[in-house]
Coordinates of N, CA and C in Angstrom, one line a residue:
M1279 N -60.5 -187.4 -67.7 CA -60.0 -186.4 -66.9 C -60.1 -186.5 -65.6
P1280 N -59.0 -186.2 -64.9 CA -59.0 -186.3 -63.3 C -60.1 -185.4 -62.6
A1281 N -60.8 -185.9 -61.8 CA -61.7 -185.3 -60.6 C -61.0 -184.0 -60.6
A1282 N -59.8 -183.6 -60.0 CA -59.7 -182.4 -59.6 C -59.8 -181.5 -60.8
E1283 N -59.2 -181.7 -62.0 CA -59.5 -180.8 -63.2 C -61.0 -180.5 -63.5
R1284 N -61.7 -181.6 -63.5 CA -63.2 -181.4 -63.6 C -63.5 -180.5 -62.7
V1285 N -63.4 -180.4 -61.5 CA -64.0 -179.9 -60.5 C -63.6 -178.3 -60.8
L1286 N -62.2 -178.0 -61.1 CA -61.4 -176.7 -61.5 C -62.2 -176.2 -62.6
L1287 N -62.6 -176.9 -63.9 CA -63.2 -176.5 -64.9 C -64.5 -176.2 -65.0
R1288 N -65.1 -176.8 -63.7 CA -66.5 -176.4 -63.4 C -66.6 -175.3 -62.7
S1289 N -65.7 -175.0 -61.7 CA -65.5 -173.7 -61.0 C -65.2 -172.7 -62.1
V1290 N -64.3 -172.7 -63.0 CA -64.3 -171.6 -63.9 C -65.5 -171.3 -64.4
T1291 N -66.1 -172.4 -65.1 CA -67.2 -172.3 -66.2 C -68.3 -171.3 -65.3
M1292 N -68.9 -172.0 -63.8 CA -69.6 -171.1 -63.0 C -69.2 -169.6 -62.5
W1293 N -67.7 -169.4 -62.8 CA -67.5 -168.3 -62.1 C -67.8 -167.2 -63.5
L1294 N -67.5 -167.8 -64.6 CA -67.7 -166.9 -66.0 C -69.3 -166.7 -66.4
L1295 N -70.0 -167.6 -65.8 CA -71.5 -167.6 -66.2 C -71.9 -166.6 -65.1
L1296 N -71.5 -166.6 -64.0 CA -72.0 -165.7 -62.9 C -71.6 -164.5 -63.3
Q1297 N -70.4 -164.1 -63.8 CA -69.9 -162.3 -64.4 C -70.6 -162.2 -65.4
S1298 N -71.1 -163.1 -66.4 CA -71.9 -162.8 -67.5 C -73.1 -162.4 -67.2
L1299 N -73.9 -163.2 -66.2 CA -75.3 -162.6 -65.6 C -75.3 -161.3 -64.9
L1300 N -74.1 -161.2 -64.1 CA -74.2 -159.6 -63.4 C -73.8 -158.5 -64.4
L1301 N -73.0 -158.9 -65.5 CA -72.8 -157.9 -66.3 C -74.2 -157.6 -67.2
L1302 N -74.9 -158.8 -67.6 CA -76.3 -158.5 -68.3 C -77.5 -157.7 -67.2
A1303 N -77.4 -158.2 -66.1 CA -78.1 -157.4 -65.1 C -77.9 -156.0 -65.1
S1304 N -76.5 -155.4 -65.0 CA -76.2 -154.0 -65.0 C -76.5 -153.5 -66.0
C1305 N -76.4 -154.1 -67.2 CA -76.6 -153.5 -68.5 C -78.2 -153.2 -68.5
L1306 N -79.0 -154.2 -68.3 CA -80.5 -154.1 -68.2 C -81.1 -153.0 -67.2
R1307 N -80.6 -153.0 -65.9 CA -80.7 -152.0 -65.0 C -80.5 -150.6 -65.5
S1308 N -79.4 -150.5 -66.2 CA -79.0 -149.1 -66.8 C -79.9 -148.7 -67.8
A1309 N -80.2 -149.6 -68.6 CA -80.9 -149.3 -69.6 C -82.5 -148.9 -69.2
A1310 N -83.1 -149.7 -68.1 CA -84.4 -149.4 -67.7 C -84.3 -148.1 -66.9
A1311 N -83.2 -147.4 -66.2 CA -83.2 -146.0 -65.8 C -83.2 -145.0 -66.9
F1312 N -83.0 -145.2 -68.2 CA -83.0 -144.3 -69.3 C -84.5 -144.1 -69.8
P1313 N -84.8 -142.7 -70.2 CA -86.2 -142.8 -70.8 C -86.3 -143.4 -72.0
K1314 N -87.8 -143.8 -72.3 CA -87.6 -144.9 -73.6 C -87.3 -144.0 -74.9
G1315 N -86.4 -144.6 -75.4 CA -86.1 -143.9 -77.0 C -84.6 -143.2 -76.6
C1316 N -84.0 -143.1 -75.4 CA -82.7 -142.7 -75.1 C -81.7 -143.8 -74.8
Y1317 N -80.6 -143.6 -75.3 CA -79.5 -144.5 -75.2 C -78.2 -144.3 -75.2
P1318 N -77.0 -144.6 -74.7 CA -75.7 -144.1 -74.8 C -75.0 -144.8 -75.8
S1319 N -73.9 -144.0 -76.1 CA -73.0 -144.8 -77.3 C -71.6 -144.2 -77.1
E1320 N -70.9 -144.3 -78.1 CA -69.7 -143.5 -78.0 C -69.3 -143.4 -79.7
E1321 N -69.2 -142.0 -79.8 CA -68.8 -141.5 -81.2 C -67.6 -140.5 -81.3
E1322 N -66.7 -141.1 -82.2 CA -65.4 -140.4 -82.1 C -64.5 -140.3 -81.0
G1323 N -64.8 -141.2 -79.9 CA -64.0 -141.4 -79.1 C -64.9 -140.4 -77.8
L1324 N -65.9 -139.9 -78.1 CA -66.5 -139.1 -77.1 C -68.0 -140.0 -76.8
K1325 N -68.2 -139.7 -75.4 CA -69.4 -140.4 -74.8 C -70.6 -139.7 -75.1
T1326 N -71.4 -140.3 -75.7 CA -72.5 -139.7 -76.4 C -74.0 -140.3 -75.7
F1327 N -75.0 -139.5 -75.6 CA -76.2 -139.9 -74.9 C -77.1 -139.4 -75.8
R1328 N -78.1 -140.0 -76.5 CA -78.9 -139.5 -77.5 C -80.3 -140.0 -77.0
C1329 N -81.4 -138.9 -77.1 CA -82.8 -138.7 -77.0 C -83.5 -138.1 -77.8
S1330 N -83.1 -137.9 -79.3 CA -83.7 -137.5 -80.4 C -84.8 -138.3 -80.9
N1331 N -86.1 -137.8 -80.9 CA -87.4 -138.3 -81.3 C -87.9 -139.0 -80.2
A1332 N -87.7 -138.6 -78.9 CA -88.0 -139.7 -77.8 C -89.1 -139.1 -77.1
R1333 N -90.1 -138.0 -77.9 CA -91.1 -137.6 -77.3 C -90.8 -137.2 -75.9
L1334 N -89.8 -136.5 -75.5 CA -89.7 -136.0 -74.2 C -90.6 -134.4 -73.8
T1335 N -90.8 -134.5 -72.7 CA -91.6 -133.2 -72.3 C -90.7 -132.2 -71.5
E1336 N -89.5 -132.9 -70.9 CA -88.5 -132.2 -70.0 C -87.1 -132.8 -70.2
V1337 N -86.4 -132.2 -69.5 CA -84.9 -132.7 -69.8 C -84.8 -133.7 -68.8
P1338 N -84.2 -135.0 -69.4 CA -84.3 -136.1 -68.6 C -83.4 -136.1 -67.6
R1339 N -83.7 -136.9 -66.5 CA -82.7 -136.9 -65.4 C -81.8 -138.5 -65.6
D1340 N -81.2 -138.5 -64.8 CA -80.1 -139.9 -64.6 C -79.4 -140.0 -66.1
I1341 N -78.8 -138.9 -66.7 CA -78.1 -138.9 -67.6 C -76.6 -139.1 -67.2
P1342 N -75.7 -140.2 -67.7 CA -74.5 -140.2 -67.2 C -73.6 -139.2 -67.1
N1343 N -73.2 -138.8 -65.8 CA -72.3 -137.6 -65.8 C -71.2 -137.6 -66.7
D1344 N -70.7 -138.4 -67.2 CA -69.4 -138.3 -68.0 C -69.7 -138.3 -69.3
T1345 N -71.0 -137.7 -69.8 CA -71.5 -137.4 -71.2 C -70.7 -136.3 -71.7
N1346 N -70.3 -136.5 -72.9 CA -69.7 -135.6 -73.7 C -70.5 -134.6 -74.6
K1347 N -71.6 -135.8 -75.5 CA -72.3 -135.0 -76.4 C -73.9 -135.6 -76.0
L1348 N -74.6 -134.6 -75.9 CA -76.1 -134.7 -75.7 C -77.1 -134.3 -76.6
Y1349 N -77.7 -135.2 -77.0 CA -78.8 -134.9 -78.1 C -80.2 -135.0 -77.7
L1350 N -80.7 -133.8 -77.4 CA -82.2 -133.9 -77.2 C -83.0 -133.1 -77.9
D1351 N -82.7 -133.2 -79.3 CA -83.6 -132.6 -80.3 C -84.4 -133.6 -80.8
S1352 N -85.5 -132.7 -81.4 CA -86.9 -133.3 -81.9 C -87.8 -133.9 -81.0
N1353 N -87.6 -133.1 -79.9 CA -88.7 -133.3 -78.7 C -90.0 -132.6 -78.5
R1354 N -90.3 -132.6 -77.4 CA -91.4 -131.5 -76.7 C -91.3 -130.7 -75.6
I1355 N -90.0 -130.5 -75.4 CA -89.5 -129.9 -74.2 C -89.9 -128.1 -74.5
P1356 N -90.8 -127.9 -73.3 CA -91.2 -126.5 -73.2 C -90.3 -125.5 -72.7
F1357 N -89.5 -125.8 -71.7 CA -88.5 -124.7 -71.2 C -87.4 -125.4 -70.4
L1358 N -86.5 -124.7 -70.2 CA -85.3 -124.9 -69.6 C -85.0 -124.5 -68.0
P1359 N -85.4 -125.3 -67.1 CA -85.3 -125.1 -65.8 C -83.9 -124.5 -65.4
R1360 N -83.8 -123.8 -64.0 CA -82.2 -123.4 -63.4 C -81.6 -124.9 -63.0
D1361 N -80.5 -125.0 -63.2 CA -79.7 -125.9 -63.3 C -80.0 -127.4 -63.8
A1362 N -80.6 -127.2 -65.0 CA -81.1 -128.4 -65.8 C -79.9 -129.2 -66.0
F1363 N -78.5 -128.6 -66.3 CA -77.3 -129.6 -66.8 C -76.4 -129.6 -65.7
R1364 N -76.6 -129.2 -64.5 CA -75.7 -129.0 -63.7 C -74.8 -130.1 -63.2
D1365 N -75.3 -131.4 -63.4 CA -74.6 -132.6 -63.2 C -74.0 -133.2 -64.5
L1366 N -73.6 -132.2 -65.5 CA -72.8 -132.6 -66.5 C -71.6 -132.0 -67.0
P1367 N -70.8 -132.0 -65.9 CA -69.5 -131.1 -65.9 C -68.7 -131.4 -67.2
L1368 N -68.8 -132.5 -67.9 CA -67.8 -132.6 -68.9 C -68.4 -132.7 -70.5
L1369 N -69.7 -132.1 -70.2 CA -70.6 -131.8 -71.5 C -69.8 -130.7 -72.4
L1370 N -69.4 -131.2 -73.7 CA -69.0 -130.4 -74.8 C -69.9 -130.0 -75.8
E1371 N -70.9 -130.8 -76.3 CA -71.9 -130.4 -77.1 C -73.2 -130.8 -76.5
L1372 N -74.5 -129.8 -77.1 CA -75.6 -129.7 -76.5 C -76.6 -129.5 -77.5
D1373 N -77.4 -130.4 -78.1 CA -78.4 -129.9 -79.1 C -79.7 -130.1 -78.5
L1374 N -80.5 -129.1 -78.6 CA -81.7 -128.8 -78.1 C -82.5 -128.2 -79.3
S1375 N -82.3 -128.5 -80.6 CA -83.0 -128.0 -81.5 C -84.2 -128.8 -81.8
H1376 N -85.4 -128.3 -82.3 CA -86.4 -128.9 -82.9 C -87.4 -129.1 -81.7
N1377 N -87.3 -128.3 -80.8 CA -88.3 -128.7 -79.5 C -89.4 -127.5 -79.5
A1378 N -89.9 -127.4 -78.4 CA -91.1 -126.2 -78.1 C -90.5 -125.2 -76.9
I1379 N -89.2 -125.2 -76.8 CA -88.5 -124.3 -75.7 C -89.2 -122.9 -76.0
A1380 N -90.1 -122.2 -75.0 CA -90.1 -120.7 -75.1 C -89.7 -120.2 -74.0
S1381 N -88.9 -120.6 -73.2 CA -88.4 -120.1 -71.8 C -87.2 -120.6 -71.4
V1382 N -86.2 -119.7 -71.2 CA -84.9 -120.3 -70.6 C -84.6 -119.7 -69.1
E1383 N -84.5 -120.3 -68.2 CA -84.4 -119.4 -66.9 C -82.8 -119.1 -66.6
S1384 N -82.8 -118.1 -66.1 CA -81.5 -118.0 -65.6 C -80.7 -119.0 -64.7
G1385 N -79.5 -119.6 -65.3 CA -79.2 -120.7 -64.8 C -79.3 -121.7 -65.1
A1386 N -79.9 -121.9 -66.0 CA -80.4 -123.1 -66.8 C -78.7 -123.9 -67.5
F1387 N -77.8 -123.0 -67.7 CA -76.9 -123.6 -68.3 C -75.5 -123.6 -67.3
R1388 N -76.0 -123.1 -66.0 CA -74.9 -123.3 -65.0 C -74.2 -124.7 -65.0
G1389 N -72.8 -124.4 -64.8 CA -72.0 -125.4 -64.7 C -71.2 -125.9 -66.0
L1390 N -72.0 -125.3 -67.1 CA -71.2 -125.7 -68.5 C -70.4 -124.7 -69.0
A1391 N -70.1 -123.5 -68.4 CA -69.5 -122.4 -68.9 C -67.9 -122.6 -69.2
E1392 N -67.2 -123.9 -68.5 CA -65.9 -123.9 -68.9 C -65.7 -125.1 -70.0
H1393 N -66.3 -126.0 -70.3 CA -66.6 -127.0 -71.0 C -67.2 -127.0 -72.4
L1394 N -68.4 -126.4 -72.3 CA -69.3 -126.4 -73.5 C -68.8 -125.8 -74.7
H1395 N -69.0 -126.2 -75.9 CA -68.3 -125.3 -76.8 C -69.3 -125.3 -78.0
S1396 N -70.4 -126.2 -77.9 CA -71.5 -126.3 -78.8 C -72.8 -126.3 -78.4
L1397 N -73.6 -125.3 -78.6 CA -75.2 -125.0 -78.1 C -76.1 -124.7 -79.3
D1398 N -76.9 -125.7 -79.4 CA -78.0 -125.4 -80.8 C -79.6 -125.3 -79.9
L1399 N -80.1 -124.2 -80.1 CA -81.2 -124.1 -79.5 C -82.2 -123.4 -80.9
S1400 N -82.0 -124.0 -82.0 CA -82.5 -123.5 -83.1 C -83.7 -124.3 -83.5
S1401 N -84.7 -123.5 -84.1 CA -86.1 -124.0 -84.3 C -86.9 -124.6 -82.8
N1402 N -87.1 -123.4 -82.2 CA -87.8 -123.5 -81.0 C -88.6 -122.6 -80.9
R1403 N -89.6 -122.2 -79.9 CA -90.5 -120.9 -79.6 C -90.0 -119.8 -79.0
L1404 N -88.5 -119.6 -79.0 CA -88.0 -118.7 -78.2 C -88.5 -117.1 -78.6
V1405 N -89.2 -116.3 -78.1 CA -89.5 -115.0 -78.2 C -88.6 -114.0 -78.0
S1406 N -88.2 -114.0 -76.3 CA -87.4 -113.3 -75.6 C -86.7 -113.9 -74.6
V1407 N -85.7 -113.8 -74.4 CA -84.8 -114.5 -73.6 C -83.8 -113.5 -72.9
S1408 N -83.5 -113.4 -71.5 CA -82.5 -112.6 -70.8 C -81.1 -113.0 -71.1
K1409 N -80.4 -112.0 -71.2 CA -78.9 -112.2 -71.4 C -78.2 -112.9 -70.5
D1410 N -79.1 -112.9 -69.2 CA -78.3 -113.5 -67.7 C -78.7 -115.3 -68.2
A1411 N -79.4 -115.7 -69.0 CA -79.3 -117.0 -68.9 C -78.0 -117.7 -69.8
F1412 N -77.4 -116.6 -70.4 CA -76.3 -117.2 -71.1 C -74.8 -116.7 -70.4
S1413 N -75.0 -116.3 -69.2 CA -74.0 -115.8 -68.4 C -72.9 -116.6 -68.3
N1414 N -71.6 -115.8 -68.9 CA -70.4 -116.4 -68.8 C -70.0 -118.1 -69.8
L1415 N -71.1 -118.2 -70.4 CA -71.3 -119.3 -71.5 C -70.3 -118.9 -72.8
K1416 N -69.2 -119.6 -72.8 CA -68.5 -119.5 -74.0 C -68.6 -120.4 -75.3
A1417 N -69.7 -121.0 -75.1 CA -70.0 -122.1 -76.5 C -70.4 -121.2 -77.7
K1418 N -70.3 -121.9 -78.7 CA -71.0 -121.3 -80.1 C -72.3 -121.7 -80.0
V1419 N -73.1 -120.7 -79.9 CA -74.6 -120.8 -79.9 C -75.4 -120.4 -81.2
N1420 N -76.5 -121.5 -81.6 CA -77.1 -121.1 -82.6 C -78.9 -121.0 -82.3
L1421 N -79.4 -119.7 -82.4 CA -80.4 -119.0 -82.0 C -81.5 -119.0 -83.2
S1422 N -81.0 -119.6 -84.4 CA -82.0 -119.2 -85.5 C -83.2 -120.2 -85.6
N1423 N -84.2 -119.3 -86.5 CA -85.4 -120.2 -86.7 C -86.2 -120.3 -85.3
N1424 N -86.3 -119.0 -84.6 CA -87.2 -118.8 -83.4 C -88.1 -117.7 -83.6
P1425 N -89.3 -117.5 -83.3 CA -90.2 -116.2 -83.6 C -89.6 -115.0 -82.3
W1426 N -88.6 -114.7 -82.8 CA -88.1 -113.6 -82.0 C -88.8 -112.3 -81.9
L1427 N -88.7 -111.3 -80.8 CA -89.4 -110.1 -80.8 C -88.2 -109.4 -80.7
C1428 N -87.9 -108.4 -82.0 CA -86.6 -107.3 -82.0 C -87.2 -106.3 -81.1
D1429 N -86.1 -106.3 -80.2 CA -86.2 -105.1 -79.1 C -84.7 -105.3 -78.2
C1430 N -84.9 -104.3 -77.3 CA -83.6 -104.0 -76.5 C -83.1 -105.2 -76.2
R1431 N -83.9 -106.1 -75.6 CA -83.6 -107.3 -74.8 C -82.7 -108.2 -75.8
L1432 N -83.2 -108.4 -77.1 CA -82.6 -109.3 -78.0 C -81.5 -108.8 -78.4
Q1433 N -81.4 -107.4 -78.6 CA -80.0 -106.6 -78.9 C -79.0 -107.1 -78.1
E1434 N -79.1 -106.9 -76.6 CA -78.3 -107.4 -75.5 C -78.0 -108.6 -75.5
L1435 N -79.0 -109.7 -75.9 CA -78.4 -111.2 -75.7 C -77.4 -111.4 -77.0
I1436 N -77.7 -110.8 -78.1 CA -77.0 -111.0 -79.4 C -75.4 -110.7 -79.1
R1437 N -75.4 -109.4 -78.6 CA -74.0 -108.8 -77.9 C -73.5 -109.8 -76.9
T1438 N -74.2 -110.7 -75.9 CA -73.7 -111.5 -75.2 C -73.1 -112.9 -75.6
V1439 N -73.9 -113.4 -76.5 CA -73.2 -115.0 -76.9 C -72.6 -114.9 -78.1
D1440 N -71.9 -116.0 -78.3 CA -71.0 -116.1 -79.6 C -71.9 -117.0 -80.7
L1441 N -72.5 -116.3 -81.6 CA -73.2 -117.1 -82.5 C -72.2 -118.1 -83.4
V1442 N -72.9 -119.1 -83.7 CA -72.3 -120.3 -84.9 C -72.2 -119.4 -85.9
A1443 N -71.2 -119.6 -86.6 CA -71.2 -119.0 -87.9 C -72.0 -119.2 -89.1
G1444 N -72.6 -118.3 -89.6 CA -73.6 -118.4 -90.7 C -75.3 -118.5 -90.1
S1445 N -75.2 -118.4 -88.6 CA -76.7 -118.7 -88.1 C -77.0 -117.3 -87.9
S1446 N -76.7 -116.3 -88.0 CA -77.2 -114.9 -87.5 C -78.3 -114.6 -88.7
G1447 N -78.2 -115.1 -89.8 CA -79.2 -114.9 -90.9 C -80.5 -115.2 -90.6
G1448 N -80.4 -116.2 -89.6 CA -81.7 -117.2 -89.5 C -82.5 -116.3 -88.1
I1449 N -81.7 -115.4 -87.6 CA -82.5 -114.6 -86.4 C -82.9 -113.5 -87.0
V1450 N -84.5 -114.1 -87.3 CA -85.3 -112.8 -87.8 C -86.2 -112.4 -87.1
C1451 N -86.9 -110.9 -87.2 CA -87.8 -110.4 -86.5 C -89.4 -111.1 -86.8
D1452 N -89.8 -111.8 -85.9 CA -91.2 -112.1 -86.1 C -92.1 -111.0 -85.5
S1453 N -91.7 -110.4 -85.0 CA -92.6 -109.2 -84.2 C -91.7 -108.0 -83.8
S1454 N -92.3 -106.9 -83.7 CA -91.4 -105.5 -83.4 C -92.2 -104.5 -83.2
A1455 N -91.8 -103.7 -82.4 CA -92.7 -102.3 -82.2 C -93.1 -101.5 -83.6
Q1456 N -91.9 -101.9 -84.5 CA -92.2 -101.2 -85.8 C -92.3 -102.1 -86.5
E1457 N -93.6 -102.0 -87.2 CA -94.0 -103.0 -88.3 C -92.9 -103.3 -89.5
E1458 N -92.2 -102.1 -89.9 CA -91.4 -102.5 -91.2 C -90.3 -103.2 -90.8
H1459 N -89.8 -103.8 -89.5 CA -88.7 -104.5 -89.1 C -89.3 -106.2 -89.2
V1460 N -90.6 -106.3 -89.0 CA -91.0 -108.0 -89.2 C -90.5 -108.3 -90.5
G1461 N -90.1 -109.6 -90.3 CA -89.7 -110.3 -91.3 C -88.0 -110.2 -91.9
K1462 N -87.3 -109.2 -91.4 CA -85.8 -108.8 -91.6 C -85.1 -109.5 -90.7
A1463 N -84.0 -109.8 -91.2 CA -82.9 -110.5 -90.4 C -82.5 -109.4 -89.3
F1464 N -82.3 -109.7 -87.9 CA -82.1 -109.0 -86.8 C -80.9 -108.2 -86.9
L1465 N -79.7 -108.8 -87.4 CA -78.6 -108.0 -87.7 C -78.5 -107.0 -88.7
Q1466 N -79.5 -107.1 -89.7 CA -79.9 -106.1 -90.6 C -80.3 -104.9 -90.0
V1467 N -81.6 -105.2 -89.1 CA -82.2 -104.3 -88.5 C -81.4 -103.1 -87.7
I1468 N -80.5 -103.9 -86.8 CA -79.9 -103.4 -85.9 C -78.7 -102.5 -86.4
A1469 N -78.4 -102.4 -87.7 CA -77.2 -101.8 -88.5 C -77.8 -100.4 -88.7
D1470 N -79.1 -100.0 -88.5 CA -80.1 -98.6 -88.6 C -80.5 -98.4 -87.4
T1471 N -81.0 -99.3 -86.6 CA -81.8 -99.2 -85.3 C -80.9 -99.5 -84.1
D1472 N -80.9 -98.7 -83.2 CA -80.3 -99.0 -81.9 C -81.5 -99.3 -81.0
F1473 N -82.0 -100.4 -80.6 CA -83.2 -100.4 -79.8 C -83.1 -100.1 -78.3
C1474 N -81.9 -100.5 -77.8 CA -81.8 -99.9 -76.5 C -81.6 -98.3 -76.4
N1475 N -81.3 -97.6 -77.3 CA -81.1 -96.5 -77.1 C -82.6 -95.7 -77.6
V1476 N -83.2 -96.4 -78.0 CA -84.9 -95.8 -78.3 C -85.4 -96.1 -76.9
Y1477 N -85.2 -97.2 -76.3 CA -85.8 -97.8 -75.1 C -85.5 -96.4 -74.2
K1478 N -84.0 -96.2 -74.1 CA -83.6 -95.4 -72.9 C -84.4 -94.2 -72.9
K1479 N -84.5 -93.5 -74.5 CA -84.9 -92.1 -74.6 C -86.4 -92.4 -74.2
T1480 N -87.2 -93.4 -74.4 CA -88.3 -93.3 -74.2 C -88.7 -93.4 -72.6
T1481 N -87.6 -94.0 -72.1 CA -87.7 -94.3 -70.6 C -87.4 -92.8 -70.0
D1482 N -86.5 -92.1 -70.5 CA -86.1 -90.8 -69.9 C -87.3 -89.7 -69.9
I1483 N -88.0 -89.7 -71.2 CA -89.2 -89.1 -71.4 C -90.2 -89.4 -70.4
A1484 N -90.4 -90.7 -70.2 CA -91.6 -91.0 -69.4 C -91.1 -90.5 -67.9
M1485 N -89.8 -90.6 -67.6 CA -89.4 -90.1 -66.2 C -89.7 -88.6 -66.1
L1486 N -89.3 -87.8 -67.2 CA -89.7 -86.4 -67.2 C -91.0 -86.2 -66.9
V1487 N -91.9 -86.8 -67.8 CA -93.6 -86.5 -67.6 C -93.9 -86.7 -66.4
T1488 N -93.5 -88.0 -65.4 CA -93.9 -88.1 -64.3 C -93.5 -87.3 -63.2
M1489 N -92.2 -86.6 -63.5 CA -91.7 -85.7 -62.6 C -92.5 -84.4 -62.7
F1490 N -92.6 -83.9 -64.0 CA -93.4 -82.7 -64.2 C -94.8 -83.0 -63.7
G1491 N -95.3 -84.2 -63.6 CA -96.9 -84.3 -63.2 C -96.8 -84.2 -61.4
W1492 N -95.7 -84.8 -60.8 CA -95.6 -84.6 -59.3 C -95.2 -83.0 -58.9
F1493 N -94.4 -82.5 -59.8 CA -94.2 -81.1 -59.3 C -95.5 -80.0 -59.7
A1494 N -96.3 -80.5 -60.8 CA -97.3 -79.7 -60.8 C -98.3 -80.0 -59.9
M1495 N -98.3 -81.0 -59.2 CA -99.4 -81.2 -58.2 C -98.9 -80.6 -56.9
V1496 N -97.8 -80.6 -56.6 CA -97.1 -79.8 -55.4 C -97.4 -78.6 -55.5
I1497 N -97.1 -77.8 -56.5 CA -97.4 -76.4 -56.9 C -98.9 -76.1 -56.7
S1498 N -99.7 -77.1 -57.3 CA -101.1 -76.5 -57.4 C -101.7 -77.0 -55.6
Y1499 N -101.0 -77.8 -55.1 CA -101.6 -77.9 -53.5 C -100.9 -76.7 -52.7
L1500 N -99.8 -76.1 -52.9 CA -99.3 -74.9 -52.3 C -100.2 -73.9 -52.7
V1501 N -100.1 -73.6 -53.9 CA -101.2 -72.4 -54.2 C -102.7 -72.5 -53.7
Y1502 N -103.3 -73.8 -53.6 CA -104.5 -73.9 -52.8 C -104.3 -73.6 -51.3
Y1503 N -103.4 -73.9 -50.8 CA -103.1 -73.9 -49.4 C -102.7 -72.4 -49.2
V1504 N -101.9 -71.7 -49.9 CA -101.8 -70.2 -49.6 C -103.3 -69.6 -49.8
R1505 N -104.1 -69.8 -50.8 CA -105.0 -69.1 -51.1 C -106.4 -69.4 -50.1
Q1506 N -106.2 -70.4 -49.6 CA -107.1 -71.0 -48.8 C -106.9 -70.2 -47.4
N1507 N -105.7 -70.0 -46.8 CA -105.2 -69.5 -45.8 C -105.6 -67.7 -45.7
Q1508 N -105.4 -67.3 -46.8 CA -105.5 -65.9 -47.2 C -107.2 -65.8 -46.9
E1509 N -108.0 -66.6 -47.7 CA -109.2 -66.4 -47.4 C -109.9 -66.5 -46.2
D1510 N -109.1 -67.4 -45.2 CA -109.5 -67.5 -44.0 C -109.1 -66.3 -43.2
A1511 N -108.0 -65.7 -43.6 CA -107.7 -64.5 -42.9 C -108.7 -63.3 -43.0
R1512 N -108.9 -63.2 -44.4 CA -109.5 -62.2 -44.8 C -111.2 -62.3 -44.2
R1513 N -111.7 -63.3 -44.2 CA -112.9 -63.6 -43.4 C -112.9 -63.3 -42.1
H1514 N -111.8 -63.7 -41.2 CA -111.6 -63.4 -40.1 C -111.5 -61.9 -39.3
L1515 N -110.9 -61.0 -40.4 CA -110.5 -59.7 -40.3 C -112.1 -59.2 -40.7
E1516 N -112.8 -59.5 -41.4 CA -114.2 -59.0 -41.5 C -114.9 -59.0 -40.3
Y1517 N -114.7 -60.2 -39.8 CA -115.5 -60.6 -38.4 C -115.2 -59.6 -37.5
L1518 N -113.6 -59.4 -37.3 CA -113.4 -58.5 -36.3 C -113.8 -57.2 -36.5
K1519 N -113.7 -56.7 -37.6 CA -114.3 -55.3 -38.0 C -115.8 -54.8 -37.4
S1520 N -116.3 -56.3 -37.4 CA -117.8 -56.0 -36.8 C -118.0 -56.1 -35.4
L1521 N -116.9 -56.2 -34.7 CA -116.9 -56.3 -33.1 C -116.7 -54.7 -32.5
P1522 N -116.9 -54.7 -31.4 CA -116.8 -53.4 -30.5 C -115.3 -53.2 -30.6
S1523 N -114.9 -51.7 -30.7 CA -113.6 -51.6 -31.0 C -112.6 -52.1 -30.0
K1524 N -113.0 -52.1 -28.7 CA -111.8 -52.6 -27.5 C -111.6 -54.2 -27.9
Q1525 N -112.6 -54.9 -28.0 CA -112.6 -56.4 -28.4 C -111.9 -56.7 -29.6
R1526 N -112.2 -55.6 -30.7 CA -111.7 -55.9 -32.0 C -110.3 -55.7 -32.0
R1527 N -109.7 -54.3 -31.0 CA -108.1 -54.7 -31.1 C -107.5 -55.7 -30.5
S1528 N -108.0 -56.2 -29.5 CA -107.5 -57.4 -29.0 C -107.6 -58.7 -29.9
E1529 N -108.6 -58.8 -30.6 CA -108.8 -59.9 -31.4 C -107.7 -59.8 -32.6
E1530 N -107.7 -58.5 -33.0 CA -106.8 -58.1 -34.4 C -105.2 -58.7 -33.9
S1531 N -104.8 -58.3 -32.5 CA -103.7 -58.3 -32.0 C -103.4 -60.0 -32.2
S1532 N -104.3 -60.6 -31.8 CA -104.1 -62.1 -31.4 C -104.1 -62.7 -32.9
T1533 N -105.0 -62.0 -33.9 CA -105.0 -62.6 -35.3 C -103.4 -62.5 -36.1
I1534 N -102.9 -61.0 -35.6 CA -101.7 -60.7 -36.6 C -100.6 -61.6 -36.2
S1535 N -100.7 -62.0 -34.7 CA -99.7 -62.9 -34.1 C -99.7 -64.1 -34.8
T1536 N -100.7 -64.6 -35.0 CA -101.0 -65.7 -35.5 C -100.8 -66.0 -36.9
V1537 N -101.2 -64.9 -37.9 CA -100.7 -65.0 -39.0 C -99.3 -64.7 -39.5
V1538 N -98.8 -63.9 -38.5 CA -97.2 -63.9 -38.3 C -96.4 -65.1 -38.2

């Protein structure tokens, strides 16, 4: 083999080896950036990031921002902070089931309203969540198997979100102001009870009682004030009667002017 060909072959071989090393280093660096137990993949043409059973205690950072499907199920995540997924504009599916989520801050799903079509929050520790946490979200939401407090707040939430078909039966009253509701499906309960209307009536009654209390206090003070002035005036007049006539007339004129 001519020397020129050997040099060319050697150069090509070195170039390919260098490219392979750079690719390997890039893959190792990317893998090191992910939490233990998390890995990217591609499923049905969609970029997927899986962190199932990874013992996570928070939503991981450095999730690829072109992720379409994110699996964070079966971990130990206790709450979802504001802007937890703001860097994932292409996210279509989000699985947060089987965690320990007890709190969802308003704005936790901000940035996902346009694309997200599936959100799974089943089998967590949700008791009460503001409807604002799901503001403008168009995704199908699964809220089943949580220890819900059945009240007006939950009623407003259910009216706000679009539930996954067949999941409503799993939204069960774990606690309620009325004992007979415990253990029943929430949609079954609100068929007969309007929690928000009951709350409004209770609030109205409380306001009326408060207003009546203040009104009674004002009236009592006015009555006391008038009686006190009358008593002071009576004592002063009795005192004037005990004075000599000339001085009494002068004092009476002064007292009458003051009273008037």
